[in-house]
PDB file of C-alpha atoms in Angstrom:
ATOM      1  CA  UNK A   1      66.421 -70.210 -10.654  1.00 66.00           C
ATOM      2  CA  UNK A   2      67.724 -67.384  -8.596  1.00 67.00           C
ATOM      3  CA  UNK A   3      69.737 -69.848  -6.270  1.00 73.00           C
ATOM      4  CA  UNK A   4      71.301 -71.590  -9.464  1.00 72.00           C
ATOM      5  CA  UNK A   5      72.416 -68.179 -10.654  1.00 75.00           C
ATOM      6  CA  UNK A   6      73.912 -67.248  -7.397  1.00 68.00           C
ATOM      7  CA  UNK A   7      75.703 -70.442  -7.147  1.00 69.00           C
ATOM      8  CA  UNK A   8      77.139 -70.182 -10.560  1.00 72.00           C
ATOM      9  CA  UNK A   9      78.493 -66.750  -9.932  1.00 74.00           C
ATOM     10  CA  UNK A  10      80.809 -67.901  -7.223  1.00 68.00           C
ATOM     11  CA  UNK A  11      78.876 -68.061  -3.840  1.00 59.00           C
ATOM     12  CA  UNK A  12      79.841 -71.545  -3.331  1.00 51.00           C
ATOM     13  CA  UNK A  13      83.379 -70.463  -3.295  1.00 62.00           C
ATOM     14  CA  UNK A  14      82.939 -67.893  -0.671  1.00 67.00           C
ATOM     15  CA  UNK A  15      82.711 -64.905  -2.896  1.00 70.00           C
ATOM     16  CA  UNK A  16      80.083 -62.302  -2.175  1.00 74.00           C
ATOM     17  CA  UNK A  17      77.789 -61.659  -5.171  1.00 74.00           C
ATOM     18  CA  UNK A  18      76.223 -58.095  -5.221  1.00 77.00           C
ATOM     19  CA  UNK A  19      72.903 -57.260  -6.515  1.00 76.00           C
ATOM     20  CA  UNK A  20      74.569 -55.183  -9.205  1.00 82.00           C
ATOM     21  CA  UNK A  21      76.083 -58.404 -10.501  1.00 79.00           C
ATOM     22  CA  UNK A  22      73.300 -60.756  -9.747  1.00 79.00           C
ATOM     23  CA  UNK A  23      70.260 -58.879 -11.250  1.00 82.00           C
ATOM     24  CA  UNK A  24      71.716 -58.598 -14.894  1.00 84.00           C
ATOM     25  CA  UNK A  25      72.639 -62.285 -14.640  1.00 83.00           C
ATOM     26  CA  UNK A  26      69.254 -63.343 -13.489  1.00 81.00           C
ATOM     27  CA  UNK A  27      67.576 -61.198 -16.298  1.00 83.00           C
ATOM     28  CA  UNK A  28      69.864 -62.830 -18.892  1.00 84.00           C
ATOM     29  CA  UNK A  29      68.897 -66.356 -17.714  1.00 82.00           C
ATOM     30  CA  UNK A  30      65.137 -65.643 -17.628  1.00 81.00           C
ATOM     31  CA  UNK A  31      65.395 -64.037 -21.306  1.00 82.00           C
ATOM     32  CA  UNK A  32      67.327 -67.229 -22.636  1.00 83.00           C
ATOM     33  CA  UNK A  33      64.712 -69.417 -20.976  1.00 83.00           C
ATOM     34  CA  UNK A  34      62.276 -68.040 -23.478  1.00 80.00           C
ATOM     35  CA  UNK A  35      59.225 -68.641 -21.565  1.00 78.00           C
ATOM     36  CA  UNK A  36      56.321 -67.578 -23.633  1.00 81.00           C
ATOM     37  CA  UNK A  37      54.013 -66.648 -20.840  1.00 84.00           C
ATOM     38  CA  UNK A  38      56.581 -64.877 -18.827  1.00 79.00           C
ATOM     39  CA  UNK A  39      54.730 -61.316 -18.985  1.00 81.00           C
ATOM     40  CA  UNK A  40      51.444 -62.960 -17.764  1.00 87.00           C
ATOM     41  CA  UNK A  41      53.356 -64.531 -14.777  1.00 84.00           C
ATOM     42  CA  UNK A  42      55.095 -61.206 -13.868  1.00 82.00           C
ATOM     43  CA  UNK A  43      51.850 -59.229 -14.035  1.00 87.00           C
ATOM     44  CA  UNK A  44      50.218 -61.971 -11.825  1.00 87.00           C
ATOM     45  CA  UNK A  45      53.032 -61.749  -9.158  1.00 83.00           C
ATOM     46  CA  UNK A  46      52.929 -57.998  -9.231  1.00 83.00           C
ATOM     47  CA  UNK A  47      49.227 -58.172  -8.301  1.00 87.00           C
ATOM     48  CA  UNK A  48      50.064 -60.315  -5.284  1.00 87.00           C
ATOM     49  CA  UNK A  49      52.754 -57.896  -3.965  1.00 83.00           C
ATOM     50  CA  UNK A  50      51.902 -55.485  -1.060  1.00 82.00           C
ATOM     51  CA  UNK A  51      51.975 -51.891  -2.666  1.00 78.00           C
ATOM     52  CA  UNK A  52      54.178 -50.639  -0.012  1.00 80.00           C
ATOM     53  CA  UNK A  53      56.813 -53.303  -0.858  1.00 74.00           C
ATOM     54  CA  UNK A  54      57.385 -51.735  -4.271  1.00 72.00           C
ATOM     55  CA  UNK A  55      58.925 -48.440  -2.984  1.00 73.00           C
ATOM     56  CA  UNK A  56      62.781 -47.921  -2.704  1.00 67.00           C
ATOM     57  CA  UNK A  57      64.655 -47.445   0.504  1.00 62.00           C
TER      58      UNK A  57
END
């Protein structure tokens, strides 16, 4: 899904897409997909992440 959003935003035309533009677009696509179990899936994925990865830079 992320790759499709990235391509739609112009990466195919050699344009750089920043995270400041990409993340809101990806969030919009996820919301519009209307996946009924998205919160359960997010919680599951968060449990799989290494806690040290969740910190900022």
